[in-house]
Short mmCIF file of C-alpha atoms and ligand atoms in Angstrom, two decimals:
data_model
loop_
_atom_site.label_atom_id
_atom_site.label_comp_id
_atom_site.label_asym_id
_atom_site.label_seq_id
_atom_site.Cartn_x
_atom_site.Cartn_y
_atom_site.Cartn_z
CA UNK A 1 -14.11 14.63 -22.08
CA UNK A 2 -10.76 13.36 -20.05
CA UNK A 3 -10.90 12.63 -16.73
CA UNK A 4 -7.37 12.29 -14.28
CA UNK A 5 -6.75 11.37 -10.81
CA UNK A 6 -4.29 11.20 -8.51
CA UNK A 7 -3.65 9.01 -5.83
CA UNK A 8 -0.41 8.81 -3.37
CA UNK A 9 0.62 4.83 -2.30
CA UNK A 10 0.30 4.00 1.34
CA UNK A 11 2.76 2.09 3.70
CA UNK A 12 0.94 -0.34 6.17
CA UNK A 13 1.87 -0.23 9.68
CA UNK A 14 -0.62 -3.16 10.44
CA UNK A 15 0.06 -5.56 7.52
CA UNK A 16 -3.04 -6.94 4.64
CA UNK A 17 -1.61 -10.37 4.22
CA UNK A 18 -4.30 -13.51 3.57
CA UNK A 19 -7.29 -13.23 1.73
CA UNK A 20 -10.50 -14.95 2.28
CA UNK A 21 -11.73 -14.82 -1.29
CA UNK A 22 -8.98 -13.83 -3.85
CA UNK A 23 -11.50 -12.87 -6.67
CA UNK A 24 -12.65 -10.49 -4.24
CA UNK A 25 -10.18 -9.35 -2.33
CA UNK A 26 -11.66 -9.84 1.02
CA UNK A 27 -9.02 -9.69 3.52
CA UNK A 28 -8.58 -12.09 6.48
CA UNK A 29 -7.99 -9.27 8.66
CA UNK A 30 -8.30 -5.73 8.91
CA UNK A 31 -4.66 -3.57 7.81
CA UNK A 32 -4.15 0.25 8.86
CA UNK A 33 -1.73 2.14 6.67
CA UNK A 34 -0.54 5.66 6.45
CA UNK A 35 -0.74 7.41 3.34
CA UNK A 36 2.39 8.95 1.64
CA UNK A 37 2.82 12.16 0.38
CA UNK A 38 6.17 11.50 -2.13
CA UNK A 39 4.82 8.66 -3.60
CA UNK A 40 1.73 8.72 -6.53
CA UNK A 41 0.14 7.83 -9.70
CA UNK A 42 -1.16 10.39 -12.28
CA UNK A 43 -3.77 8.51 -14.39
CA UNK A 44 -5.79 10.28 -17.32
CA UNK A 45 -8.65 8.33 -18.62
CA UNK A 46 -10.95 8.87 -21.81
CA UNK A 47 -13.58 6.56 -23.64
CA UNK A 48 -11.95 5.42 -26.87
CA UNK A 49 -12.41 3.36 -29.88
CA UNK A 50 -9.84 0.88 -29.13
CA UNK A 51 -7.99 -0.22 -25.78
CA UNK A 52 -4.52 1.36 -25.13
CA UNK A 53 -2.58 1.59 -21.83
CA UNK A 54 0.38 4.10 -21.92
CA UNK A 55 2.60 3.65 -18.59
CA UNK A 56 5.44 6.42 -18.44
CA UNK A 57 5.09 7.15 -21.65
CA UNK A 58 5.31 3.83 -23.23
CA UNK A 59 2.89 1.75 -24.94
CA UNK A 60 1.99 -1.17 -23.32
CA UNK A 61 0.29 -4.06 -24.54
CA UNK A 62 1.37 -6.68 -22.45
CA UNK A 63 0.64 -8.50 -19.00
CA UNK A 64 0.74 -5.17 -17.30
CA UNK A 65 -2.31 -3.83 -20.26
CA UNK A 66 -3.84 -6.65 -19.67
CA UNK A 67 -4.71 -6.27 -15.64
CA UNK A 68 -5.61 -2.59 -16.37
CA UNK A 69 -8.68 -3.60 -18.88
CA UNK A 70 -9.81 -6.60 -17.29
CA UNK A 71 -9.92 -4.14 -14.13
CA UNK A 72 -11.50 -1.90 -16.10
CA UNK A 73 -14.17 -4.48 -17.12
CA UNK A 74 -14.69 -5.41 -13.31
CA UNK A 75 -15.70 -1.61 -13.08
CA UNK A 76 -17.87 -1.84 -16.02
CA UNK A 77 -20.00 -5.05 -14.56
CA UNK A 78 -19.74 -3.48 -10.99
CA UNK A 79 -21.04 0.09 -11.56
CA UNK A 80 -23.63 -2.27 -13.95
CA UNK A 81 -22.75 -0.22 -16.93
CA UNK A 82 -22.05 -1.43 -20.55
CA UNK A 83 -19.10 -2.52 -22.35
CA UNK A 84 -16.73 0.28 -23.33
CA UNK A 85 -12.93 0.90 -24.05
CA UNK A 86 -10.73 3.17 -22.93
CA UNK A 87 -7.54 4.95 -23.27
CA UNK A 88 -5.26 4.71 -20.11
CA UNK A 89 -2.19 7.04 -19.98
CA UNK A 90 -0.67 6.47 -16.31
CA UNK A 91 2.51 8.10 -15.03
CA UNK A 92 4.07 6.62 -12.10
CA UNK A 93 5.82 9.20 -9.47
CA UNK A 94 7.01 5.89 -7.64
CA UNK A 95 10.82 4.88 -7.61
CA UNK A 96 10.03 1.38 -9.06
CA UNK A 97 13.20 0.96 -10.52
CA UNK A 98 14.37 0.76 -6.82
CA UNK A 99 11.82 -2.17 -5.83
CA UNK A 100 9.21 -0.09 -4.52
CA UNK A 101 5.34 -1.25 -5.52
CA UNK A 102 2.80 0.78 -7.29
CA UNK A 103 -0.71 -0.84 -7.39
CA UNK A 104 -2.19 1.03 -4.20
CA UNK A 105 -1.90 4.38 -5.97
CA UNK A 106 -2.02 3.02 -9.20
CA UNK A 107 -5.49 1.30 -9.39
CA UNK A 108 -6.86 3.76 -6.83
CA UNK A 109 -6.04 6.18 -9.39
CA UNK A 110 -7.13 4.37 -12.18
CA UNK A 111 -10.97 3.81 -9.99
CA UNK A 112 -11.24 7.23 -9.50
CA UNK A 113 -10.44 8.67 -12.84
CA UNK A 114 -12.52 5.77 -14.15
CA UNK A 115 -16.06 6.96 -11.84
CA UNK A 116 -15.14 10.72 -12.89
CA UNK A 117 -14.88 9.83 -16.55
CA UNK A 118 -18.68 7.58 -16.56
CA UNK A 119 -19.86 10.46 -14.31
CA UNK A 120 -20.78 8.00 -11.86
CA UNK A 121 -21.54 9.66 -8.28
CA UNK A 122 -19.84 7.65 -5.61
CA UNK A 123 -19.15 7.76 -2.27
CA UNK A 124 -15.77 7.47 -1.05
CA UNK A 125 -16.62 4.24 0.73
CA UNK A 126 -17.67 2.75 -2.96
CA UNK A 127 -14.63 4.25 -4.34
CA UNK A 128 -12.84 2.22 -1.66
CA UNK A 129 -14.60 -0.87 -2.38
CA UNK A 130 -14.10 0.17 -6.27
CA UNK A 131 -10.07 0.06 -6.03
CA UNK A 132 -10.21 -2.96 -3.56
CA UNK A 133 -11.33 -5.05 -6.54
CA UNK A 134 -8.16 -3.82 -8.69
CA UNK A 135 -5.36 -4.46 -5.39
CA UNK A 136 -6.14 -5.06 -1.99
CA UNK A 137 -3.95 -2.06 -1.18
CA UNK A 138 -5.47 0.49 -3.18
CA UNK A 139 -8.52 0.46 -1.19
CA UNK A 140 -6.49 2.32 1.57
CA UNK A 141 -5.08 4.91 -0.66
CA UNK A 142 -8.70 6.43 -1.19
CA UNK A 143 -7.93 8.60 2.10
CA UNK A 144 -5.19 10.47 3.32
CA UNK A 145 -3.41 10.12 6.33
CA UNK A 146 -3.81 7.33 8.46
CA UNK A 147 -6.37 5.10 7.43
CA UNK A 148 -8.52 1.36 9.02
CA UNK A 149 -9.00 -1.09 6.15
CA UNK A 150 -11.97 -3.06 7.53
CA UNK A 151 -12.15 -6.88 6.87
CA UNK A 152 -15.77 -7.55 6.14
CA UNK A 153 -17.65 -10.55 5.50
CA UNK A 154 -19.06 -9.34 2.13
CA UNK A 155 -18.07 -7.16 -0.84
CA UNK A 156 -19.85 -4.52 0.53
CA UNK A 157 -18.98 -4.47 3.87
CA UNK A 158 -14.77 -4.50 3.18
CA UNK A 159 -13.97 -0.77 2.66
CA UNK A 160 -11.37 1.36 4.16
CA UNK A 161 -12.06 4.35 6.19
CA UNK A 162 -10.25 7.36 7.41
CA UNK A 163 -8.63 7.25 10.98
CA UNK A 164 -7.35 10.74 11.20
CA UNK A 165 -6.72 12.00 7.97
CA UNK A 166 -4.62 15.30 9.27
CA UNK A 167 -2.61 13.75 11.93
CA UNK A 168 -0.47 16.06 14.49
CA UNK A 169 2.13 13.30 14.63
CA UNK A 170 5.06 13.84 13.41
CA UNK A 171 5.95 10.64 11.35
CA UNK A 172 8.46 9.92 8.66
CA UNK A 173 9.36 7.27 7.17
CA UNK A 174 12.46 6.55 5.89
CA UNK A 175 12.88 3.63 2.51
CA UNK A 176 16.14 2.10 2.57
CA UNK A 177 16.38 0.67 -1.13
CA UNK A 178 19.18 -2.06 -1.64
CA UNK A 179 18.66 -1.96 -5.12
CA UNK A 180 15.46 -3.74 -7.26
CA UNK A 181 15.07 -7.48 -7.52
CA UNK A 182 12.74 -9.86 -9.21
CA UNK A 183 10.57 -10.66 -6.57
CA UNK A 184 10.54 -14.09 -6.63
CA UNK A 185 6.84 -14.90 -4.92
CA UNK A 186 3.93 -12.31 -6.04
CA UNK A 187 1.61 -10.76 -3.41
CA UNK A 188 -1.09 -13.26 -4.56
CA UNK A 189 1.35 -16.04 -4.31
CA UNK A 190 2.53 -15.51 -0.83
CA UNK A 191 -0.66 -14.92 0.57
CA UNK A 192 -1.97 -18.24 -0.72
CA UNK A 193 1.04 -19.96 0.36
CA UNK A 194 0.62 -18.44 3.69
CA UNK A 195 -2.69 -19.45 4.71
CA UNK A 196 -1.42 -23.11 4.83
CA UNK A 197 0.81 -21.93 7.67
CA UNK A 198 0.04 -23.53 10.97
CA UNK A 199 0.22 -19.88 12.40
CA UNK A 200 -2.36 -18.30 10.11
CA UNK A 201 -5.00 -18.03 12.60
CA UNK A 202 -2.81 -16.32 15.18
CA UNK A 203 -1.79 -13.99 12.09
CA UNK A 204 -5.52 -13.00 11.68
CA UNK A 205 -6.11 -12.20 15.58
CA UNK A 206 -2.98 -10.60 16.34
CA UNK A 207 -3.49 -8.15 13.27
CA UNK A 208 -7.16 -7.50 14.45
CA UNK A 209 -5.45 -6.72 17.94
CA UNK A 210 -2.81 -4.77 16.43
CA UNK A 211 -5.28 -2.61 14.48
CA UNK A 212 -6.98 -1.56 17.71
CA UNK A 213 -3.78 -0.68 19.52
CA UNK A 214 -3.18 1.28 16.81
CA UNK A 215 -6.04 3.58 16.76
CA UNK A 216 -5.78 4.18 20.00
CA UNK A 217 -1.65 5.04 19.36
CA UNK A 218 -3.06 7.73 16.53
CA UNK A 219 -5.79 8.87 19.11
CA UNK A 220 -3.10 9.53 22.03
CA UNK A 221 -0.67 10.96 19.39
CA UNK A 222 1.77 8.57 20.52
CA UNK A 223 4.65 7.61 17.81
CA UNK A 224 6.54 5.66 20.58
CA UNK A 225 3.44 2.89 20.88
CA UNK A 226 2.61 2.88 16.99
CA UNK A 227 5.94 2.13 15.97
CA UNK A 228 6.22 -0.86 18.40
CA UNK A 229 2.94 -1.84 16.74
CA UNK A 230 4.52 -1.53 13.44
CA UNK A 231 7.28 -3.50 13.97
CA UNK A 232 5.96 -6.19 15.97
CA UNK A 233 3.23 -6.77 13.20
CA UNK A 234 5.66 -6.61 10.48
CA UNK A 235 7.92 -8.94 12.25
CA UNK A 236 4.65 -11.40 12.83
CA UNK A 237 4.40 -11.01 8.85
CA UNK A 238 7.62 -11.93 8.08
CA UNK A 239 7.40 -14.71 10.59
CA UNK A 240 4.31 -16.41 8.90
CA UNK A 241 5.64 -16.40 5.53
CA UNK A 242 9.03 -17.92 6.86
CA UNK A 243 6.74 -20.43 8.51
CA UNK A 244 5.21 -21.39 5.11
CA UNK A 245 8.43 -22.27 3.69
CA UNK A 246 9.90 -18.29 2.08
CA UNK A 247 10.99 -15.51 2.80
CA UNK A 248 11.43 -11.86 1.10
CA UNK A 249 13.51 -10.77 3.80
CA UNK A 250 17.50 -10.36 2.55
CA UNK A 251 20.84 -10.24 5.22
CA UNK A 252 20.20 -6.24 4.16
CA UNK A 253 16.77 -6.26 5.11
CA UNK A 254 17.99 -8.03 8.90
CA UNK A 255 20.35 -5.57 9.38
CA UNK A 256 17.85 -2.55 9.07
CA UNK A 257 15.86 -4.40 12.05
CA UNK A 258 18.98 -4.56 13.85
CA UNK A 259 19.86 -0.64 13.10
CA UNK A 260 16.10 0.18 14.64
CA UNK A 261 17.19 -1.23 18.05
CA UNK A 262 20.61 0.10 17.74
CA UNK A 263 19.56 3.45 17.41
CA UNK A 264 16.64 2.86 20.01
CA UNK A 265 19.06 2.23 22.28
CA UNK A 266 20.57 5.55 21.93
CA UNK A 267 17.15 6.94 22.98
CA UNK A 268 16.09 7.61 19.65
CA UNK A 269 12.34 6.60 18.50
CA UNK A 270 13.01 4.56 15.11
CA UNK A 271 11.49 1.51 14.12
CA UNK A 272 11.67 -1.29 11.78
CA UNK A 273 9.12 -2.38 8.43
CA UNK A 274 9.05 -4.45 5.34
CA UNK A 275 6.53 -5.12 3.11
CA UNK A 276 6.65 -8.05 -0.14
CA UNK A 277 10.52 -7.59 -0.98
CA UNK A 278 14.01 -7.20 1.05
CA UNK A 279 13.64 -3.04 0.82
CA UNK A 280 13.22 -2.09 4.45
CA UNK A 281 11.37 1.07 5.86
CA UNK A 282 12.31 2.93 8.96
CA UNK A 283 9.78 4.95 11.07
CA UNK A 284 10.64 8.09 12.65
CA UNK A 285 9.89 11.52 13.90
CA UNK A 286 10.68 14.18 11.29
CA UNK A 287 13.12 15.50 13.38
CA UNK A 288 15.35 12.35 13.63
CA UNK A 289 14.99 11.81 9.71
CA UNK A 290 18.39 13.75 8.99
CA UNK A 291 20.21 11.68 11.63
CA UNK A 292 18.48 8.30 10.75
CA UNK A 293 19.50 8.44 7.29
CA UNK A 294 23.29 9.47 8.11
CA UNK A 295 23.42 6.05 10.32
CA UNK A 296 22.02 4.14 7.24
CA UNK A 297 24.08 5.27 5.00
CA UNK A 298 27.28 4.47 7.36
CA UNK A 299 25.69 0.79 8.41
CA UNK A 300 25.13 0.17 4.41
CA UNK A 301 28.65 1.81 3.75
CA UNK A 302 26.79 4.02 1.19
CA UNK A 303 25.05 0.93 -0.96
CA UNK A 304 21.58 2.19 -0.30
CA UNK A 305 19.47 4.82 -1.67
CA UNK A 306 17.12 6.46 0.63
CA UNK A 307 14.15 8.23 0.23
CA UNK A 308 11.25 9.60 2.49
CA UNK A 309 7.99 10.51 3.12
CA UNK A 310 5.40 11.39 5.29
CA UNK A 311 1.69 11.59 5.51
CA UNK A 312 -0.02 12.37 2.16
CA UNK A 313 -3.42 13.32 0.50
CA UNK A 314 -6.63 11.24 -0.70
CA UNK A 315 -6.77 10.20 -3.82
CA UNK A 316 -8.54 13.31 -6.36
CA UNK A 317 -10.37 13.20 -9.22
CA UNK A 318 -11.35 15.85 -12.03
CA UNK A 319 -12.41 16.57 -15.83
CA UNK A 320 -11.45 18.44 -18.82
CA UNK A 321 -13.28 19.02 -22.21
C1 2P0 B 401 -0.10 -4.03 2.95
N1 2P0 B 401 0.90 -5.59 0.96
O1 2P0 B 401 -0.92 -4.45 3.11
C2 2P0 B 401 1.08 -5.36 2.11
C3 2P0 B 401 2.10 -5.59 3.27
C4 2P0 B 401 2.57 -6.16 0.66
C5 2P0 B 401 2.84 -6.47 2.08
O2 2P0 B 401 -0.95 -5.15 0.13
O3 2P0 B 401 -2.88 -9.31 -4.20
O4 2P0 B 401 -0.80 -5.78 -4.20
O5 2P0 B 401 -3.10 -7.02 -5.39
O6 2P0 B 401 -4.53 -7.36 -3.46
O7 2P0 B 401 -2.21 -4.89 -2.52
C6 2P0 B 401 0.76 -6.30 -1.58
O8 2P0 B 401 -0.25 -6.64 -1.85
O9 2P0 B 401 -2.25 -7.53 -3.37
C7 2P0 B 401 0.22 -5.68 0.06
P1 2P0 B 401 -3.26 -8.12 -4.17
P2 2P0 B 401 -1.28 -5.89 -2.88
O10 2P0 B 401 0.07 -3.61 1.89
#
């Protein structure tokens, strides 16, 4: 038997940045995301005599393979199963060469394919907890549309829940890639450093408040309010990193923040976001996407690659004999 899973990445509108427990990946605050239709990972997994990992058609033996098999042994313990070996073949439909992270879709797909192959009956809640152990943001990719990841005080309490899997909000994300760069500070290290910021307590409180406000904005179908909350939260995350002595932002990322403001001043809804890298994302309505893409290409004199996404589905898994 071979099992397959397909999981989409997500963009955090309220960011996960800080852990209470590094090993269990218990976040310091809740986060809220939009699962994206355009970027995903497809993973094939089967029991095997030896561990083998193929990524995008290439056999991996280094750090990437180590992380996969260490995660699979975590899953075996989590589900109280005996040691086993696996053949894993993953394909990332995420433009990694443009600097996009794929850990959310990758670990969610791995957890779902594992559960199928081991014939486990798992609820989506359990699958979210299991995905979280691979990478925090993967907990959210279990569900489609708008998703909330609760902070929780212990492992069994920290999982994602769907807010609106099929929202009628015409929200789109325009990713602006300024090219891949070697990340100076990994997310794990960045989160660790940020905990020593004098503003960390405020950041936690702001995230809790932002999640509540964002949920209300989604309920009210208010793109403008959701955009404002997301941009403010992204700015606060980057202010937090700077207050801890490092930054992911480049002059291009900051130019994109100004551009969103300029576009808003012309009466078009456009809001900025940026993760643990310098590439920026602009949130807009579907109908404004073409206009905003043209403005971005002009602002960066063509030195930008644009990728569009809108709301996508939750994880899917199946088996074949
Ligand atoms: C997020 N990021 O909420 C935030 C915003 C980056 C910036 O989740 O350490 O790869 O594996 O739990 O999930 C990136 O961190 O971190 C991330 P780990 P992950 O999407």
